[in-house]
Amino acid sequence: MTAQPSPPIPRPAAPEPVTAAGDPSDPRSGSPRSRWGTLTARRGDPPRRTLLLGLAGTVLMFLGAPGAGGIPVRDPILGNSPLSFWRYGHGAMIAGIVVYTGLALMVWAWVRLGRDVLAHRVGGRAVLTTACVWMIPMLVTPPLFTRDPYSYLAQGALPLAGYDPYRFGPDTMGGIFTDNVHFFWQDTPAPYGPLFILLAQGIVLLVGQNVLLGVIAMRLMLVSGLVLLVAVLPALTRRLGGRPAVALWIAVANPVMVVHMVGGVHNDLLVVGLLPLAALLALRDRFLWAIVVASLAMAVKASAGLILPFLVLVWAAKLTGPFWSRLMRAGLPSVAVFGAVFGACTWATGYGLGWLPALSAPSMIVNWLSWSTGAGQVAHAVAGMFVDGLNQQAFVEVFRAIGAGVLGVLVVALWWLARDGGTIAIRNAAIALALAAVLAPTTLPWYLSWGFCLLAMTAWSARGLQWAVFGSIWLMIVYFPDGETALYAPPYLLLCAAAGLLAAVALLRPDPLGLRAGRHPAGSSPVTDGARDGG
């Protein structure tokens, strides 16, 4: 017997508008209720309880961050005030509890919003409004789950102090910016492209020696990438076969974006704006501009350059003639444009290609989020059961080399399979970027944003969205709020995985633990038939 699909929850009929003077629902009455209704209507009628629940979460994280986040060594605001207890001992522990409570509320709100999106109860504008409100406290909070922005500021200050950021680490310079850099990166040259170094210099010139203002200014500059993503998303999502509301929910309202990317101040924010813009320009036959934008993305982070050969395929598919002839006619001008853009950024820094050797700096991080590094650690553990005294780093390096080879083969295969160009090339580029994030020698949670910013705009199944929820929540909390890794704390990771699993199930089952049994008809679900494929 074939199981019958669950009927969609009926939508309540909209009440008749009442326009009598003095009625609370009449915009002419000037009542608070009507003003709220008018405002929310213009913003897509976001679900009020969900919006306020998520806002409460980010406000709590904002309050807890000065004690539990990546706080400056010398805090000019709390350091000598009666509130300085928040930074130390039991105060810091309470601050950590506040941050995690806020994160739980925000995740709960995100899942609730996802249910409304899948049930077609809210549209893209409502999702965007909700995400923007959630982000407001994150714009002025100390860094959360990272200390990276202090490194960015120090790398911007190095050239101003007369040092080559691709040869020297922050400890060479000293001073307040260096004091706040994580000890692991004190003597490490900058692994970022010339465009980002120029932008970081501009921020330091603007804020001087004010670290707190520098973090906020850096965040506001990087949020321009998020603005680009939002501007491009509707048109690109329609071309890639997705649904804008779903794409906004999993790419913009995602806790990884709100807390890690915006709250954590990662320069990957620029990349997730520039890559979709390059993809849309290519699909609109603006090929030279697409190469320009992709080259600028690579001048921020080298990994973004993976999209370039796929953009060439999109161009070549629009030409006539044999494949290799079309490829040459599209490839040669693409190489010329890339050389001009990237060369101009490099010339502007005045440090040549010295940043290329510095790209190896992140490989000093050894964690098993990188599949190749994790495989090396597992192989060492297994071999260590039979042979004593084995060098783990040797195993890691061997498997990293294998991972690089596998990545190269997979990228070439994806490129060849996309030789017909069009949206297939963009989708395969997104997959290649995602694979680069997990097969690189080092993987950090925000690296997955490179490919995910494009994959979010494709069609999703309901099961796929559940995996996205699980992965997002788990990646969100594999680092502690102060930026230290939690990857080697097994009980904590199991707790995080359980929380992610519960949230994933709750996306399609509003009461996954059966706490409200009997309140809804058996088999009822908020997910409509149209949401079963995420489209």
XYZ file of C-alpha atoms in Angstrom:
535
model
C 0.000 0.000 0.000
C 1.391 3.354 -0.991
C 1.769 5.945 1.772
C -0.227 9.082 1.172
C 1.642 12.381 1.426
C 0.848 14.602 4.384
C -1.615 17.311 3.448
C -0.261 20.841 3.618
C -1.374 23.003 6.480
C -4.136 25.246 5.148
C -3.310 28.911 5.053
C -5.762 31.081 6.968
C -7.781 33.397 4.832
C -6.728 37.018 4.996
C -9.243 39.116 6.942
C -11.144 41.845 5.230
C -9.399 45.190 5.683
C -11.236 47.599 7.945
C -10.798 51.217 7.011
C -13.083 52.993 9.414
C -11.399 55.944 11.051
C -9.963 55.138 14.442
C -9.796 51.367 13.854
C -6.450 49.970 15.059
C -5.843 48.254 11.732
C -6.326 51.433 9.725
C -3.046 53.014 8.649
C -4.712 56.423 9.031
C -5.274 55.874 12.736
C -1.587 56.326 13.526
C -1.715 53.622 16.214
C 1.451 51.632 17.079
C -0.136 48.497 15.689
C -0.792 50.068 12.300
C 2.672 51.565 12.117
C 4.214 48.160 12.852
C 1.973 46.529 10.278
C 2.842 49.083 7.609
C 6.548 48.773 8.320
C 6.581 44.977 8.255
C 4.424 44.869 5.113
C 7.053 46.893 3.290
C 9.704 44.451 4.512
C 7.861 41.309 3.448
C 5.878 40.644 6.646
C 8.622 38.704 8.481
C 7.353 36.347 11.214
C 7.449 38.599 14.259
C 8.097 35.975 16.938
C 10.863 34.352 14.923
C 12.467 37.714 14.202
C 12.409 38.730 17.877
C 13.610 35.305 19.033
C 16.675 35.486 16.782
C 17.283 39.100 17.744
C 17.201 38.128 21.426
C 19.817 35.509 20.608
C 22.216 37.883 18.873
C 21.717 40.522 21.583
C 22.732 37.925 24.188
C 25.803 37.050 22.115
C 26.611 40.760 21.902
C 26.384 41.019 25.696
C 28.482 37.922 26.296
C 31.165 38.629 23.675
C 33.112 41.240 25.751
C 33.801 38.491 28.280
C 33.856 35.260 26.267
C 34.703 36.319 22.716
C 38.001 37.170 21.055
C 38.502 40.194 23.293
C 41.468 42.586 23.047
C 44.308 42.115 25.519
C 43.797 45.611 26.928
C 40.156 46.636 26.727
C 39.852 50.444 26.982
C 36.132 50.166 27.777
C 35.795 47.311 30.282
C 39.420 47.003 31.350
C 39.348 49.518 34.204
C 35.605 49.765 34.784
C 33.391 48.107 37.416
C 32.381 45.670 34.644
C 35.919 44.325 34.199
C 34.893 41.175 36.137
C 33.095 40.089 32.923
C 36.494 39.352 31.368
C 37.933 37.106 34.078
C 37.219 34.002 36.164
C 33.591 33.356 36.974
C 32.538 36.446 35.048
C 34.038 35.028 31.853
C 32.314 31.690 32.523
C 28.954 33.427 32.882
C 29.683 35.409 29.710
C 30.307 32.128 27.882
C 26.964 30.762 29.084
C 25.290 33.943 27.818
C 26.930 33.520 24.380
C 25.849 29.888 24.055
C 22.324 30.701 25.235
C 22.107 33.404 22.598
C 23.435 31.024 19.941
C 20.819 28.417 20.878
C 18.035 30.997 20.556
C 19.339 32.167 17.208
C 19.582 28.583 15.877
C 16.048 27.899 17.102
C 14.820 31.019 15.312
C 16.679 30.014 12.137
C 15.006 26.594 12.081
C 11.588 28.195 12.676
C 12.265 30.579 9.789
C 13.242 27.635 7.601
C 9.919 25.927 8.267
C 8.064 29.047 7.169
C 10.200 29.298 4.028
C 9.591 25.660 3.069
C 5.872 26.022 3.729
C 5.779 29.148 1.519
C 4.510 31.229 4.425
C 7.284 33.798 4.007
C 9.138 35.049 0.961
C 12.611 36.247 0.216
C 12.078 39.816 1.397
C 10.897 38.596 4.814
C 13.930 36.315 5.121
C 16.276 39.155 4.224
C 14.610 41.522 6.700
C 14.854 38.941 9.461
C 18.518 38.222 8.747
C 19.380 41.931 8.700
C 17.709 42.496 12.071
C 19.581 39.528 13.544
C 22.886 40.945 12.276
C 22.524 44.409 13.836
C 24.127 43.453 17.209
C 26.863 41.550 15.347
C 28.036 44.731 13.613
C 29.464 46.188 16.837
C 30.351 43.106 18.869
C 33.906 41.984 19.670
C 35.020 39.119 17.402
C 33.214 35.856 18.120
C 34.713 32.370 17.676
C 37.932 33.828 16.230
C 40.712 36.407 16.637
C 41.332 36.832 12.890
C 40.442 40.550 12.627
C 43.375 41.433 14.877
C 45.673 39.650 12.408
C 44.083 41.582 9.540
C 44.732 44.892 11.296
C 48.328 43.942 12.050
C 48.899 42.914 8.424
C 47.523 46.258 7.299
C 49.787 48.068 9.775
C 52.972 46.256 8.712
C 53.386 48.097 5.351
C 52.655 51.410 7.065
C 55.489 50.648 9.497
C 57.843 49.884 6.603
C 57.695 46.064 6.697
C 56.839 43.635 3.899
C 53.740 41.745 5.160
C 54.710 38.795 2.959
C 58.112 38.435 4.633
C 57.505 39.452 8.235
C 54.939 38.556 10.873
C 53.254 40.993 13.271
C 55.802 40.333 16.046
C 58.440 42.179 13.973
C 56.470 45.400 14.309
C 55.263 45.265 17.906
C 52.625 47.633 19.229
C 48.955 47.367 20.097
C 47.902 45.519 16.938
C 50.596 42.884 17.437
C 49.638 42.439 21.096
C 46.168 41.240 20.107
C 47.203 38.765 17.396
C 46.849 35.114 18.387
C 50.220 33.699 19.470
C 50.065 31.104 16.674
C 50.197 33.847 14.015
C 52.641 36.241 15.637
C 55.567 35.404 13.323
C 53.539 34.348 10.265
C 53.533 36.443 7.051
C 50.170 37.374 5.537
C 48.655 34.584 3.383
C 46.197 36.953 1.656
C 46.217 38.570 -1.747
C 47.390 42.109 -2.537
C 43.897 43.610 -2.752
C 43.110 42.630 0.812
C 46.421 44.004 2.086
C 45.577 47.332 0.432
C 42.130 47.357 2.043
C 43.589 46.500 5.450
C 46.077 49.358 5.096
C 43.196 51.717 4.409
C 41.384 50.603 7.564
C 44.491 51.165 9.723
C 45.025 54.605 8.195
C 41.428 55.423 9.065
C 41.359 54.216 12.699
C 44.956 54.811 13.788
C 45.798 52.756 16.899
C 42.191 52.204 18.008
C 41.779 48.416 17.995
C 38.064 48.356 18.857
C 37.210 50.864 16.156
C 39.485 48.968 13.769
C 37.520 45.736 14.260
C 34.219 47.513 13.584
C 35.598 49.346 10.534
C 37.058 46.100 9.169
C 33.710 44.390 9.655
C 31.778 47.149 7.868
C 34.213 47.038 4.958
C 33.906 43.257 4.628
C 30.103 43.354 4.900
C 30.156 44.962 1.449
C 30.697 41.416 0.180
C 27.477 40.319 1.864
C 25.668 43.245 0.247
C 26.961 42.072 -3.138
C 25.767 38.537 -2.433
C 22.262 39.747 -1.552
C 22.107 41.972 -4.648
C 23.129 39.170 -7.009
C 21.285 36.295 -5.335
C 17.749 36.606 -6.780
C 18.812 36.741 -10.433
C 21.526 34.094 -10.107
C 19.280 31.759 -8.108
C 16.648 31.814 -10.816
C 19.306 30.897 -13.395
C 20.697 28.070 -11.276
C 17.265 26.567 -10.664
C 16.835 27.434 -6.997
C 14.325 29.482 -5.055
C 15.458 32.892 -3.751
C 13.776 32.560 -0.351
C 15.476 29.212 0.261
C 18.834 30.555 -0.927
C 18.558 33.576 1.370
C 17.645 31.353 4.295
C 20.586 28.955 3.943
C 23.172 31.500 2.749
C 22.344 34.801 4.487
C 20.234 33.982 7.570
C 22.466 30.997 8.364
C 24.147 31.165 11.816
C 27.485 30.589 10.081
C 26.950 33.822 8.142
C 25.437 35.861 10.974
C 27.808 34.786 13.747
C 30.967 33.372 12.131
C 31.275 35.560 9.055
C 29.812 38.868 10.285
C 30.371 38.472 14.017
C 33.746 36.824 13.457
C 34.901 39.330 10.795
C 36.385 36.994 8.158
C 37.681 38.281 4.837
C 35.886 35.371 3.147
C 32.903 37.755 3.199
C 34.425 39.600 0.246
C 34.883 36.347 -1.649
C 31.256 35.225 -1.162
C 30.121 38.474 -2.758
C 32.578 38.643 -5.643
C 32.243 35.014 -6.811
C 28.447 35.091 -7.384
C 28.788 38.465 -9.113
C 31.397 37.002 -11.475
C 29.133 34.007 -12.150
C 26.109 36.182 -12.947
C 28.135 38.450 -15.241
C 29.378 35.419 -17.163
C 25.872 33.983 -17.550
C 24.756 37.389 -18.851
C 27.537 37.324 -21.483
C 29.584 40.044 -19.742
C 32.656 37.844 -19.943
C 35.455 40.375 -19.555
C 33.801 41.907 -16.517
C 33.294 38.430 -15.065
C 37.038 37.759 -15.356
C 37.796 41.143 -13.767
C 35.576 40.420 -10.749
C 36.901 36.866 -10.332
C 40.464 38.195 -10.504
C 39.653 40.677 -7.734
C 38.291 37.786 -5.653
C 41.552 35.913 -6.162
C 43.425 39.066 -5.108
C 41.676 38.646 -1.746
C 42.065 34.872 -1.363
C 43.961 32.715 -3.839
C 41.440 29.854 -3.607
C 38.828 32.009 -5.362
C 40.852 31.669 -8.565
C 39.411 28.172 -9.032
C 36.351 29.724 -10.651
C 38.344 31.314 -13.485
C 38.742 28.236 -15.772
C 35.024 27.515 -15.408
C 34.157 31.075 -16.449
C 36.270 30.536 -19.556
C 34.070 27.536 -20.377
C 30.946 29.696 -20.078
C 32.495 32.141 -22.572
C 33.712 29.398 -24.934
C 30.233 27.848 -25.075
C 28.898 31.060 -26.620
C 31.356 30.923 -29.518
C 31.213 28.841 -32.674
C 33.612 26.217 -33.962
C 35.469 23.215 -32.511
C 35.831 23.064 -28.725
C 39.571 23.654 -28.528
C 39.366 26.575 -30.928
C 36.590 28.164 -28.856
C 38.567 27.510 -25.701
C 41.609 29.333 -27.075
C 39.550 32.310 -28.266
C 37.967 32.657 -24.828
C 41.036 31.680 -22.818
C 43.624 34.057 -24.263
C 41.729 37.306 -23.561
C 40.751 35.904 -20.143
C 44.410 35.353 -19.274
C 45.252 38.855 -20.504
C 42.501 40.461 -18.396
C 43.464 38.419 -15.347
C 47.108 39.416 -15.745
C 46.221 43.095 -16.025
C 43.889 43.137 -12.985
C 46.039 40.997 -10.769
C 49.191 42.753 -11.884
C 47.686 46.140 -11.037
C 46.756 44.964 -7.515
C 50.225 43.510 -7.031
C 51.937 46.663 -8.305
C 49.828 48.829 -6.005
C 51.115 47.000 -2.906
C 54.731 47.376 -4.026
C 55.696 43.907 -2.777
C 55.580 41.888 -5.993
C 54.612 38.213 -5.815
C 56.041 37.697 -2.362
C 52.608 36.651 -1.142
C 52.757 33.351 -3.099
C 55.238 31.651 -0.705
C 53.150 32.945 2.198
C 50.166 30.881 0.980
C 51.633 27.907 2.844
C 51.149 29.635 6.205
C 47.678 28.172 6.982
C 49.089 24.645 6.518
C 50.757 25.058 9.911
C 47.298 24.413 11.381
C 46.807 20.683 11.794
C 43.181 19.737 12.319
C 41.014 16.925 11.071
C 38.388 19.184 9.454
C 40.706 18.851 6.465
C 39.933 15.412 5.058
C 43.518 14.807 3.984
C 44.952 15.917 7.333
C 42.373 13.843 9.196
C 43.205 10.779 7.089
C 46.888 11.223 7.974
C 46.078 11.440 11.676
C 43.915 8.312 11.502
C 46.621 6.417 9.578
C 49.189 7.432 12.202
C 46.923 6.287 15.024
C 46.342 2.912 13.373
C 50.016 2.400 12.575
C 50.927 3.473 16.107
C 49.021 0.465 17.427
C 51.724 -1.756 15.930
C 54.854 0.434 15.782
C 56.063 2.864 18.435
C 57.719 6.227 17.869
C 56.139 7.099 14.507
C 56.128 10.758 13.453
C 52.532 11.950 13.024
C 53.553 14.950 10.913
C 55.140 12.638 8.321
C 51.836 10.790 7.933
C 49.978 14.097 7.689
C 52.302 15.426 4.973
C 51.962 12.236 2.901
C 48.182 12.297 3.037
C 48.103 16.019 2.335
C 50.070 15.336 -0.848
C 47.593 12.589 -1.742
C 44.719 14.964 -1.026
C 46.244 17.599 -3.308
C 46.510 15.042 -6.082
C 42.925 13.879 -5.602
C 41.747 17.493 -5.594
C 43.598 18.189 -8.838
C 42.013 15.175 -10.530
C 38.533 16.061 -9.310
C 38.808 19.701 -10.403
C 39.985 18.689 -13.880
C 37.135 16.162 -14.115
C 34.575 18.763 -13.040
C 36.009 21.225 -15.548
C 35.837 18.709 -18.396
C 32.277 17.695 -17.530
C 31.317 21.383 -17.696
C 32.718 21.964 -21.176
C 29.239 22.775 -22.485
C 29.316 25.907 -20.318
C 26.204 27.577 -18.957
C 24.889 26.909 -15.480
C 26.580 23.478 -15.374
C 29.951 25.240 -15.382
C 28.922 27.486 -12.485
C 27.576 24.567 -10.483
C 30.739 22.530 -11.059
C 32.863 25.532 -10.094
C 30.950 25.687 -6.806
C 31.590 21.984 -6.194
C 35.288 22.483 -6.974
C 35.500 25.342 -4.471
C 33.787 23.226 -1.816
C 36.176 20.337 -2.452
C 39.131 22.721 -2.250
C 37.946 23.778 1.209
C 37.881 20.243 2.628
C 40.827 18.719 0.738
C 43.195 21.620 1.413
C 45.942 20.987 4.007
C 43.942 23.115 6.448
C 40.179 23.551 6.685
C 38.417 26.141 8.811
C 34.595 26.389 9.052
C 34.324 29.607 7.070
C 36.322 28.142 4.140
C 33.209 26.194 3.127
C 31.525 29.492 2.292
C 33.564 29.684 -0.958
C 31.485 27.071 -2.744
C 28.388 27.197 -0.580
C 27.598 30.767 -1.610
C 26.907 29.389 -5.108
C 25.497 25.992 -4.173
C 22.902 27.728 -1.996
C 21.311 29.074 -5.161
C 20.712 25.665 -6.751
C 17.657 23.443 -6.217
C 17.616 21.683 -2.844
C 15.729 18.633 -1.651
C 14.205 18.646 1.815
C 16.745 16.016 2.880
C 19.558 18.133 1.509
C 18.353 21.095 3.545
C 18.388 18.950 6.664
C 22.027 18.087 5.974
C 22.741 21.783 5.476
C 21.176 22.552 8.870
C 23.169 19.819 10.600
C 26.453 20.835 8.976
C 25.937 24.549 9.592
C 25.197 24.141 13.290
C 28.034 21.707 13.850
C 30.541 23.913 12.016
C 29.254 26.909 13.942
C 30.438 25.536 17.284
C 33.582 23.504 16.542
C 35.474 26.547 17.805
C 35.004 28.094 21.221
C 33.783 31.714 21.443
C 37.304 32.965 22.223
C 38.624 31.525 18.959
C 40.353 28.425 20.343
C 39.653 25.106 18.645
C 37.172 22.624 20.113
C 38.033 19.892 17.599
C 39.826 17.795 20.195
C 37.138 17.900 22.889
C 35.108 14.735 22.054
C 32.266 15.135 24.624
C 31.698 18.709 23.474
C 31.702 17.673 19.807
C 29.192 14.892 20.480
C 26.942 17.395 22.222
C 27.263 19.741 19.238
C 26.460 16.911 16.828
C 23.364 15.994 18.862
C 22.221 19.623 18.775
C 22.747 19.766 15.016
C 20.848 16.503 14.512
C 17.935 17.725 16.627
C 17.757 20.965 14.646
C 17.900 19.084 11.322
C 15.011 16.831 12.326
C 13.067 19.791 13.711
C 13.203 21.518 10.322
C 10.595 19.095 8.965
C 9.108 17.894 12.275
C 8.195 20.825 14.540
C 8.050 18.584 17.630
C 10.899 16.069 17.100
C 10.944 14.967 20.757
C 7.187 14.449 20.979
C 6.783 17.001 23.753
C 3.454 18.192 22.373
C 1.995 14.816 21.454
C -1.693 14.958 20.724
C -1.779 18.641 19.880
C -1.507 18.026 16.135
C -3.107 15.416 13.934
C -0.916 12.397 13.308
C 1.343 12.866 10.324
C 0.715 16.583 9.996
C 3.644 18.640 8.849
C 4.300 22.283 8.102
C 6.149 21.362 4.930
C 4.014 21.743 1.854
C 4.349 19.526 -1.188
C 6.021 22.369 -3.025
C 8.777 22.495 -0.414
C 9.708 18.836 -0.661
C 12.256 19.637 -3.353
C 13.272 22.931 -1.779
C 12.014 24.775 -4.826
